């Protein structure tokens, strides 16, 4: 067991369900945790706060801790400095978008570690919430962080699909997450195109064979969630607060028009 309940759940094969917090509201994050959701997805690639805004990030980390859930933060790029900045704010789960090769993935994972693959990592010892602003910079802190931090990558283009076996072999890669919309863009098609669906199945089968936890977005429909779990997906993105508002209020209001 680690300090990271999301990582522990994935490693145990327990499906992890998490909604997005598009507004990056600490109140929303805490509420998600209090209703029992396993993680909260923060997509900082397309919207939300800057991943380098440590003050805002720390507030979101606190909200997740109070609510009893974990943040999973998609950063803006594979630049190691961005990954390290988010980790120092106390985030334990990071997703890196638009990767294409195993060497790129290894560079990112190494940036998240003090020790990596029987050698030194490339994470720095700074002052941040992860070590309570310098209160604990011991060897135990380094070991604890290396055990508890999980780095995943988006598989969202045809080149990554072609290189998936090598990507999945990167030491200490925590999980992979399908980006089916961007995958379809890279293939010049829509998500329901048979070629895209074949690529998605290749993603699922390859990750399953490698024993690396894999996920995707499924929305809030219970049947879609159940089907994904039965197919082996263990990280499930289940909508967001704005979609819930549209469903809870928009659909109901239209009933009276």
PDB file of C-alpha atoms in Angstrom:
ATOM      1  CA  UNK A   1       0.000   0.000   0.000  1.00  0.00           C
ATOM      2  CA  UNK A   2       1.066   3.576  -0.684  1.00  0.00           C
ATOM      3  CA  UNK A   3      -0.265   7.009   0.218  1.00  0.00           C
ATOM      4  CA  UNK A   4      -2.025   7.045  -3.168  1.00  0.00           C
ATOM      5  CA  UNK A   5      -5.437   5.346  -3.104  1.00  0.00           C
ATOM      6  CA  UNK A   6      -5.898   5.770  -6.871  1.00  0.00           C
ATOM      7  CA  UNK A   7      -2.650   3.969  -7.612  1.00  0.00           C
ATOM      8  CA  UNK A   8      -3.407   1.261  -5.055  1.00  0.00           C
ATOM      9  CA  UNK A   9      -6.811   0.680  -6.634  1.00  0.00           C
ATOM     10  CA  UNK A  10      -5.404   0.356 -10.142  1.00  0.00           C
ATOM     11  CA  UNK A  11      -2.697  -2.045  -9.008  1.00  0.00           C
ATOM     12  CA  UNK A  12      -5.323  -4.167  -7.231  1.00  0.00           C
ATOM     13  CA  UNK A  13      -7.467  -4.285 -10.377  1.00  0.00           C
ATOM     14  CA  UNK A  14     -10.286  -2.276  -8.792  1.00  0.00           C
ATOM     15  CA  UNK A  15     -12.091   0.036 -11.257  1.00  0.00           C
ATOM     16  CA  UNK A  16     -11.401   3.686 -10.461  1.00  0.00           C
ATOM     17  CA  UNK A  17     -14.197   6.114 -11.368  1.00  0.00           C
ATOM     18  CA  UNK A  18     -13.555   9.810 -11.620  1.00  0.00           C
ATOM     19  CA  UNK A  19     -15.321  12.881 -13.036  1.00  0.00           C
ATOM     20  CA  UNK A  20     -13.724  15.987 -14.435  1.00  0.00           C
ATOM     21  CA  UNK A  21     -13.634  19.294 -12.580  1.00  0.00           C
ATOM     22  CA  UNK A  22     -13.651  21.704 -15.501  1.00  0.00           C
ATOM     23  CA  UNK A  23     -14.084  24.723 -13.252  1.00  0.00           C
ATOM     24  CA  UNK A  24     -11.112  23.676 -11.084  1.00  0.00           C
ATOM     25  CA  UNK A  25     -13.251  24.480  -8.052  1.00  0.00           C
ATOM     26  CA  UNK A  26     -11.952  23.169  -4.705  1.00  0.00           C
ATOM     27  CA  UNK A  27     -15.572  22.929  -3.555  1.00  0.00           C
ATOM     28  CA  UNK A  28     -16.426  20.642  -6.472  1.00  0.00           C
ATOM     29  CA  UNK A  29     -13.313  18.536  -5.858  1.00  0.00           C
ATOM     30  CA  UNK A  30     -14.125  18.081  -2.173  1.00  0.00           C
ATOM     31  CA  UNK A  31     -17.756  17.235  -2.943  1.00  0.00           C
ATOM     32  CA  UNK A  32     -16.740  14.611  -5.496  1.00  0.00           C
ATOM     33  CA  UNK A  33     -14.652  12.954  -2.814  1.00  0.00           C
ATOM     34  CA  UNK A  34     -17.400  13.080  -0.229  1.00  0.00           C
ATOM     35  CA  UNK A  35     -19.828  11.242  -2.525  1.00  0.00           C
ATOM     36  CA  UNK A  36     -17.290   8.439  -2.944  1.00  0.00           C
ATOM     37  CA  UNK A  37     -15.603   9.056  -6.298  1.00  0.00           C
ATOM     38  CA  UNK A  38     -12.139   7.544  -6.558  1.00  0.00           C
ATOM     39  CA  UNK A  39     -10.387  10.405  -8.314  1.00  0.00           C
ATOM     40  CA  UNK A  40     -10.965  13.829  -9.843  1.00  0.00           C
ATOM     41  CA  UNK A  41      -9.717  14.592 -13.347  1.00  0.00           C
ATOM     42  CA  UNK A  42      -8.151  18.004 -13.912  1.00  0.00           C
ATOM     43  CA  UNK A  43      -7.489  18.651 -17.594  1.00  0.00           C
ATOM     44  CA  UNK A  44      -4.989  21.496 -17.653  1.00  0.00           C
ATOM     45  CA  UNK A  45      -4.045  20.852 -21.275  1.00  0.00           C
ATOM     46  CA  UNK A  46      -7.242  22.380 -22.640  1.00  0.00           C
ATOM     47  CA  UNK A  47      -8.677  24.508 -19.832  1.00  0.00           C
ATOM     48  CA  UNK A  48      -8.460  25.331 -16.146  1.00  0.00           C
ATOM     49  CA  UNK A  49      -5.598  26.808 -14.194  1.00  0.00           C
ATOM     50  CA  UNK A  50      -1.952  26.898 -15.206  1.00  0.00           C
ATOM     51  CA  UNK A  51      -0.030  23.826 -14.026  1.00  0.00           C
ATOM     52  CA  UNK A  52       2.656  26.202 -12.780  1.00  0.00           C
ATOM     53  CA  UNK A  53       0.226  28.012 -10.447  1.00  0.00           C
ATOM     54  CA  UNK A  54       1.292  26.252  -7.258  1.00  0.00           C
ATOM     55  CA  UNK A  55      -0.995  28.290  -5.003  1.00  0.00           C
ATOM     56  CA  UNK A  56      -4.130  27.269  -6.904  1.00  0.00           C
ATOM     57  CA  UNK A  57      -2.891  23.691  -7.227  1.00  0.00           C
ATOM     58  CA  UNK A  58      -2.252  23.404  -3.496  1.00  0.00           C
ATOM     59  CA  UNK A  59      -5.849  24.447  -2.775  1.00  0.00           C
ATOM     60  CA  UNK A  60      -7.110  21.688  -5.068  1.00  0.00           C
ATOM     61  CA  UNK A  61      -4.808  19.126  -3.443  1.00  0.00           C
ATOM     62  CA  UNK A  62      -6.135  20.130  -0.006  1.00  0.00           C
ATOM     63  CA  UNK A  63      -9.726  19.831  -1.217  1.00  0.00           C
ATOM     64  CA  UNK A  64      -9.059  16.325  -2.519  1.00  0.00           C
ATOM     65  CA  UNK A  65      -7.460  15.326   0.785  1.00  0.00           C
ATOM     66  CA  UNK A  66     -10.396  16.662   2.806  1.00  0.00           C
ATOM     67  CA  UNK A  67     -12.869  14.893   0.542  1.00  0.00           C
ATOM     68  CA  UNK A  68     -10.949  11.628   0.600  1.00  0.00           C
ATOM     69  CA  UNK A  69     -10.142  11.381  -3.092  1.00  0.00           C
ATOM     70  CA  UNK A  70      -7.141  11.764  -5.410  1.00  0.00           C
ATOM     71  CA  UNK A  71      -6.382  14.271  -8.129  1.00  0.00           C
ATOM     72  CA  UNK A  72      -5.316  13.041 -11.558  1.00  0.00           C
ATOM     73  CA  UNK A  73      -3.836  16.014 -13.383  1.00  0.00           C
ATOM     74  CA  UNK A  74      -3.222  16.190 -17.113  1.00  0.00           C
ATOM     75  CA  UNK A  75      -0.437  18.688 -17.670  1.00  0.00           C
ATOM     76  CA  UNK A  76       0.180  20.744 -20.794  1.00  0.00           C
ATOM     77  CA  UNK A  77       3.124  18.866 -22.269  1.00  0.00           C
ATOM     78  CA  UNK A  78       5.831  16.292 -21.651  1.00  0.00           C
ATOM     79  CA  UNK A  79       8.241  18.977 -20.470  1.00  0.00           C
ATOM     80  CA  UNK A  80       9.826  17.566 -17.273  1.00  0.00           C
ATOM     81  CA  UNK A  81       9.809  20.944 -15.525  1.00  0.00           C
ATOM     82  CA  UNK A  82       6.013  21.076 -15.740  1.00  0.00           C
ATOM     83  CA  UNK A  83       5.675  17.573 -14.294  1.00  0.00           C
ATOM     84  CA  UNK A  84       8.017  18.360 -11.415  1.00  0.00           C
ATOM     85  CA  UNK A  85       6.208  21.613 -10.619  1.00  0.00           C
ATOM     86  CA  UNK A  86       2.858  19.835 -10.256  1.00  0.00           C
ATOM     87  CA  UNK A  87       4.345  17.083  -8.095  1.00  0.00           C
ATOM     88  CA  UNK A  88       5.972  19.586  -5.757  1.00  0.00           C
ATOM     89  CA  UNK A  89       2.522  21.114  -5.164  1.00  0.00           C
ATOM     90  CA  UNK A  90       1.412  17.742  -3.763  1.00  0.00           C
ATOM     91  CA  UNK A  91      -0.245  16.095  -6.764  1.00  0.00           C
ATOM     92  CA  UNK A  92       0.445  12.354  -6.897  1.00  0.00           C
ATOM     93  CA  UNK A  93      -1.042  11.372 -10.264  1.00  0.00           C
ATOM     94  CA  UNK A  94       0.039  13.052 -13.486  1.00  0.00           C
ATOM     95  CA  UNK A  95      -1.012  12.380 -17.074  1.00  0.00           C
ATOM     96  CA  UNK A  96       1.172  13.561 -19.935  1.00  0.00           C
ATOM     97  CA  UNK A  97      -0.543  14.225 -23.288  1.00  0.00           C
ATOM     98  CA  UNK A  98       0.527  13.640 -26.881  1.00  0.00           C
ATOM     99  CA  UNK A  99       3.383  11.216 -26.298  1.00  0.00           C
ATOM    100  CA  UNK A 100       4.570   9.184 -29.272  1.00  0.00           C
ATOM    101  CA  UNK A 101       7.654   7.184 -28.256  1.00  0.00           C
ATOM    102  CA  UNK A 102       8.997   5.137 -25.372  1.00  0.00           C
ATOM    103  CA  UNK A 103      12.000   7.437 -24.990  1.00  0.00           C
ATOM    104  CA  UNK A 104       9.678  10.396 -24.438  1.00  0.00           C
ATOM    105  CA  UNK A 105       7.691   8.462 -21.837  1.00  0.00           C
ATOM    106  CA  UNK A 106      10.826   7.299 -20.030  1.00  0.00           C
ATOM    107  CA  UNK A 107      12.062  10.895 -19.859  1.00  0.00           C
ATOM    108  CA  UNK A 108       8.830  11.947 -18.162  1.00  0.00           C
ATOM    109  CA  UNK A 109       8.728   9.067 -15.679  1.00  0.00           C
ATOM    110  CA  UNK A 110      12.368   9.637 -14.776  1.00  0.00           C
ATOM    111  CA  UNK A 111      11.591  13.308 -14.119  1.00  0.00           C
ATOM    112  CA  UNK A 112       9.074  12.202 -11.480  1.00  0.00           C
ATOM    113  CA  UNK A 113      11.530  10.030  -9.545  1.00  0.00           C
ATOM    114  CA  UNK A 114      14.369  10.605  -7.114  1.00  0.00           C
ATOM    115  CA  UNK A 115      15.629   7.088  -7.886  1.00  0.00           C
ATOM    116  CA  UNK A 116      14.749   5.429 -11.158  1.00  0.00           C
ATOM    117  CA  UNK A 117      15.470   2.073 -12.776  1.00  0.00           C
ATOM    118  CA  UNK A 118      18.482   1.280 -10.541  1.00  0.00           C
ATOM    119  CA  UNK A 119      19.945   4.743 -10.974  1.00  0.00           C
ATOM    120  CA  UNK A 120      19.334   8.360 -10.018  1.00  0.00           C
ATOM    121  CA  UNK A 121      16.137  10.039 -11.136  1.00  0.00           C
ATOM    122  CA  UNK A 122      15.686  13.641 -12.196  1.00  0.00           C
ATOM    123  CA  UNK A 123      13.261  15.010  -9.632  1.00  0.00           C
ATOM    124  CA  UNK A 124      14.606  17.861  -7.545  1.00  0.00           C
ATOM    125  CA  UNK A 125      14.284  18.450  -3.810  1.00  0.00           C
ATOM    126  CA  UNK A 126      12.530  21.786  -3.517  1.00  0.00           C
ATOM    127  CA  UNK A 127      10.211  23.506  -1.077  1.00  0.00           C
ATOM    128  CA  UNK A 128       6.553  22.691  -1.691  1.00  0.00           C
ATOM    129  CA  UNK A 129       3.463  21.074  -0.261  1.00  0.00           C
ATOM    130  CA  UNK A 130       4.745  17.600  -1.138  1.00  0.00           C
ATOM    131  CA  UNK A 131       7.329  17.896   1.654  1.00  0.00           C
ATOM    132  CA  UNK A 132       5.307  20.379   3.737  1.00  0.00           C
ATOM    133  CA  UNK A 133       7.487  23.269   2.635  1.00  0.00           C
ATOM    134  CA  UNK A 134      10.762  21.720   3.674  1.00  0.00           C
ATOM    135  CA  UNK A 135       9.616  20.060   6.889  1.00  0.00           C
ATOM    136  CA  UNK A 136      10.619  16.631   5.573  1.00  0.00           C
ATOM    137  CA  UNK A 137      13.392  16.332   2.989  1.00  0.00           C
ATOM    138  CA  UNK A 138      14.708  13.057   4.384  1.00  0.00           C
ATOM    139  CA  UNK A 139      15.528   9.844   2.557  1.00  0.00           C
ATOM    140  CA  UNK A 140      12.138   8.558   3.734  1.00  0.00           C
ATOM    141  CA  UNK A 141      10.458  11.452   1.921  1.00  0.00           C
ATOM    142  CA  UNK A 142      12.201  10.510  -1.308  1.00  0.00           C
ATOM    143  CA  UNK A 143      11.250   6.850  -0.967  1.00  0.00           C
ATOM    144  CA  UNK A 144       7.668   7.714  -0.044  1.00  0.00           C
ATOM    145  CA  UNK A 145       7.248   9.991  -3.045  1.00  0.00           C
ATOM    146  CA  UNK A 146       8.760   7.449  -5.427  1.00  0.00           C
ATOM    147  CA  UNK A 147       6.293   4.835  -4.156  1.00  0.00           C
ATOM    148  CA  UNK A 148       3.270   7.129  -4.191  1.00  0.00           C
ATOM    149  CA  UNK A 149       3.643   9.129  -7.407  1.00  0.00           C
ATOM    150  CA  UNK A 150       2.047   7.607 -10.499  1.00  0.00           C
ATOM    151  CA  UNK A 151       2.718   8.875 -14.011  1.00  0.00           C
ATOM    152  CA  UNK A 152       0.402   7.951 -16.862  1.00  0.00           C
ATOM    153  CA  UNK A 153       0.365   8.958 -20.502  1.00  0.00           C
ATOM    154  CA  UNK A 154      -2.313   9.656 -23.064  1.00  0.00           C
ATOM    155  CA  UNK A 155      -2.394   7.332 -26.050  1.00  0.00           C
ATOM    156  CA  UNK A 156      -4.047   9.617 -28.558  1.00  0.00           C
ATOM    157  CA  UNK A 157      -2.354   9.406 -31.942  1.00  0.00           C
ATOM    158  CA  UNK A 158      -1.585   6.721 -34.492  1.00  0.00           C
ATOM    159  CA  UNK A 159       2.173   6.921 -33.857  1.00  0.00           C
ATOM    160  CA  UNK A 160       1.668   6.089 -30.173  1.00  0.00           C
ATOM    161  CA  UNK A 161      -0.489   3.117 -31.183  1.00  0.00           C
ATOM    162  CA  UNK A 162       2.297   1.896 -33.462  1.00  0.00           C
ATOM    163  CA  UNK A 163       4.836   2.255 -30.633  1.00  0.00           C
ATOM    164  CA  UNK A 164       2.571   1.002 -27.872  1.00  0.00           C
ATOM    165  CA  UNK A 165       4.495  -2.172 -27.017  1.00  0.00           C
ATOM    166  CA  UNK A 166       7.648  -0.143 -26.401  1.00  0.00           C
ATOM    167  CA  UNK A 167       5.772   2.559 -24.468  1.00  0.00           C
ATOM    168  CA  UNK A 168       4.194  -0.014 -22.169  1.00  0.00           C
ATOM    169  CA  UNK A 169       7.603  -1.507 -21.394  1.00  0.00           C
ATOM    170  CA  UNK A 170       8.891   1.737 -19.835  1.00  0.00           C
ATOM    171  CA  UNK A 171       9.807   1.002 -16.196  1.00  0.00           C
ATOM    172  CA  UNK A 172       7.409   2.389 -13.571  1.00  0.00           C
ATOM    173  CA  UNK A 173       4.809   3.656 -16.040  1.00  0.00           C
ATOM    174  CA  UNK A 174       1.672   3.783 -13.919  1.00  0.00           C
ATOM    175  CA  UNK A 175      -1.129   3.602 -16.479  1.00  0.00           C
ATOM    176  CA  UNK A 176      -2.244   4.637 -19.946  1.00  0.00           C
ATOM    177  CA  UNK A 177      -5.311   6.647 -20.902  1.00  0.00           C
ATOM    178  CA  UNK A 178      -6.987   6.560 -24.294  1.00  0.00           C
ATOM    179  CA  UNK A 179      -7.695   9.851 -26.051  1.00  0.00           C
ATOM    180  CA  UNK A 180     -10.143   8.596 -28.643  1.00  0.00           C
ATOM    181  CA  UNK A 181     -11.093  11.995 -30.038  1.00  0.00           C
ATOM    182  CA  UNK A 182      -7.518  13.088 -30.742  1.00  0.00           C
ATOM    183  CA  UNK A 183      -6.708   9.598 -31.993  1.00  0.00           C
ATOM    184  CA  UNK A 184      -9.455   9.961 -34.575  1.00  0.00           C
ATOM    185  CA  UNK A 185      -8.101  13.379 -35.598  1.00  0.00           C
ATOM    186  CA  UNK A 186      -4.631  11.899 -36.123  1.00  0.00           C
ATOM    187  CA  UNK A 187      -6.198   9.253 -38.369  1.00  0.00           C
ATOM    188  CA  UNK A 188      -8.242  11.759 -40.375  1.00  0.00           C
ATOM    189  CA  UNK A 189     -11.538  10.193 -39.346  1.00  0.00           C
ATOM    190  CA  UNK A 190     -14.327  10.335 -36.787  1.00  0.00           C
ATOM    191  CA  UNK A 191     -14.303   8.185 -33.625  1.00  0.00           C
ATOM    192  CA  UNK A 192     -16.879   5.738 -34.984  1.00  0.00           C
ATOM    193  CA  UNK A 193     -14.822   5.002 -38.112  1.00  0.00           C
ATOM    194  CA  UNK A 194     -13.928   1.275 -38.260  1.00  0.00           C
ATOM    195  CA  UNK A 195     -10.201   2.053 -38.530  1.00  0.00           C
ATOM    196  CA  UNK A 196     -10.347   4.138 -35.362  1.00  0.00           C
ATOM    197  CA  UNK A 197     -12.303   1.440 -33.562  1.00  0.00           C
ATOM    198  CA  UNK A 198      -9.674  -1.102 -34.614  1.00  0.00           C
ATOM    199  CA  UNK A 199      -6.952   1.159 -33.190  1.00  0.00           C
ATOM    200  CA  UNK A 200      -8.877   1.442 -29.916  1.00  0.00           C
ATOM    201  CA  UNK A 201      -9.133  -2.332 -29.708  1.00  0.00           C
ATOM    202  CA  UNK A 202      -5.394  -2.603 -30.382  1.00  0.00           C
ATOM    203  CA  UNK A 203      -4.825  -0.194 -27.491  1.00  0.00           C
ATOM    204  CA  UNK A 204      -6.993  -2.260 -25.153  1.00  0.00           C
ATOM    205  CA  UNK A 205      -5.542  -5.629 -26.120  1.00  0.00           C
ATOM    206  CA  UNK A 206      -1.924  -4.457 -26.026  1.00  0.00           C
ATOM    207  CA  UNK A 207      -2.225  -2.775 -22.626  1.00  0.00           C
ATOM    208  CA  UNK A 208      -4.060  -5.789 -21.240  1.00  0.00           C
ATOM    209  CA  UNK A 209      -1.339  -8.157 -22.439  1.00  0.00           C
ATOM    210  CA  UNK A 210       1.348  -5.922 -20.930  1.00  0.00           C
ATOM    211  CA  UNK A 211      -0.402  -5.803 -17.560  1.00  0.00           C
ATOM    212  CA  UNK A 212      -0.483  -2.005 -17.506  1.00  0.00           C
ATOM    213  CA  UNK A 213      -3.763  -0.483 -16.214  1.00  0.00           C
ATOM    214  CA  UNK A 214      -5.646   1.268 -18.991  1.00  0.00           C
ATOM    215  CA  UNK A 215      -8.477   3.752 -19.075  1.00  0.00           C
ATOM    216  CA  UNK A 216     -10.780   5.865 -21.184  1.00  0.00           C
ATOM    217  CA  UNK A 217     -13.638   8.344 -20.992  1.00  0.00           C
ATOM    218  CA  UNK A 218     -17.067   6.716 -20.831  1.00  0.00           C
ATOM    219  CA  UNK A 219     -19.461   9.401 -19.592  1.00  0.00           C
ATOM    220  CA  UNK A 220     -22.120   8.985 -16.933  1.00  0.00           C
ATOM    221  CA  UNK A 221     -24.250   6.256 -18.499  1.00  0.00           C
ATOM    222  CA  UNK A 222     -24.236   3.222 -16.156  1.00  0.00           C
ATOM    223  CA  UNK A 223     -24.417   0.760 -19.054  1.00  0.00           C
ATOM    224  CA  UNK A 224     -21.353   2.329 -20.705  1.00  0.00           C
ATOM    225  CA  UNK A 225     -19.447   2.184 -17.421  1.00  0.00           C
ATOM    226  CA  UNK A 226     -20.366  -1.469 -16.904  1.00  0.00           C
ATOM    227  CA  UNK A 227     -19.367  -2.373 -20.468  1.00  0.00           C
ATOM    228  CA  UNK A 228     -15.987  -0.672 -20.065  1.00  0.00           C
ATOM    229  CA  UNK A 229     -15.297  -2.498 -16.804  1.00  0.00           C
ATOM    230  CA  UNK A 230     -16.220  -5.807 -18.417  1.00  0.00           C
ATOM    231  CA  UNK A 231     -13.799  -4.986 -21.254  1.00  0.00           C
ATOM    232  CA  UNK A 232     -10.980  -4.587 -18.739  1.00  0.00           C
ATOM    233  CA  UNK A 233     -10.786  -0.814 -18.362  1.00  0.00           C
ATOM    234  CA  UNK A 234      -9.817   0.185 -14.840  1.00  0.00           C
ATOM    235  CA  UNK A 235      -9.604   3.985 -15.083  1.00  0.00           C
ATOM    236  CA  UNK A 236     -12.924   5.474 -16.138  1.00  0.00           C
ATOM    237  CA  UNK A 237     -13.615   9.158 -16.733  1.00  0.00           C
ATOM    238  CA  UNK A 238     -17.301   9.582 -15.918  1.00  0.00           C
ATOM    239  CA  UNK A 239     -18.346  13.027 -17.108  1.00  0.00           C
ATOM    240  CA  UNK A 240     -17.911  16.371 -15.368  1.00  0.00           C
ATOM    241  CA  UNK A 241     -19.781  18.909 -13.272  1.00  0.00           C
ATOM    242  CA  UNK A 242     -20.990  20.943 -16.247  1.00  0.00           C
ATOM    243  CA  UNK A 243     -22.399  17.882 -17.972  1.00  0.00           C
ATOM    244  CA  UNK A 244     -24.124  16.963 -14.719  1.00  0.00           C
ATOM    245  CA  UNK A 245     -25.680  20.433 -14.544  1.00  0.00           C
ATOM    246  CA  UNK A 246     -26.883  20.182 -18.130  1.00  0.00           C
ATOM    247  CA  UNK A 247     -28.388  16.792 -17.403  1.00  0.00           C
ATOM    248  CA  UNK A 248     -29.887  17.612 -14.014  1.00  0.00           C
ATOM    249  CA  UNK A 249     -31.279  21.030 -14.899  1.00  0.00           C
ATOM    250  CA  UNK A 250     -31.294  21.443 -18.672  1.00  0.00           C
ATOM    251  CA  UNK A 251     -33.109  18.204 -19.426  1.00  0.00           C
ATOM    252  CA  UNK A 252     -35.602  18.767 -16.623  1.00  0.00           C
ATOM    253  CA  UNK A 253     -36.357  22.368 -17.573  1.00  0.00           C
ATOM    254  CA  UNK A 254     -37.037  21.316 -21.153  1.00  0.00           C
ATOM    255  CA  UNK A 255     -39.776  19.041 -19.845  1.00  0.00           C
ATOM    256  CA  UNK A 256     -41.781  22.149 -18.949  1.00  0.00           C
ATOM    257  CA  UNK A 257     -41.292  24.046 -22.198  1.00  0.00           C
TER     258      UNK A 257
END
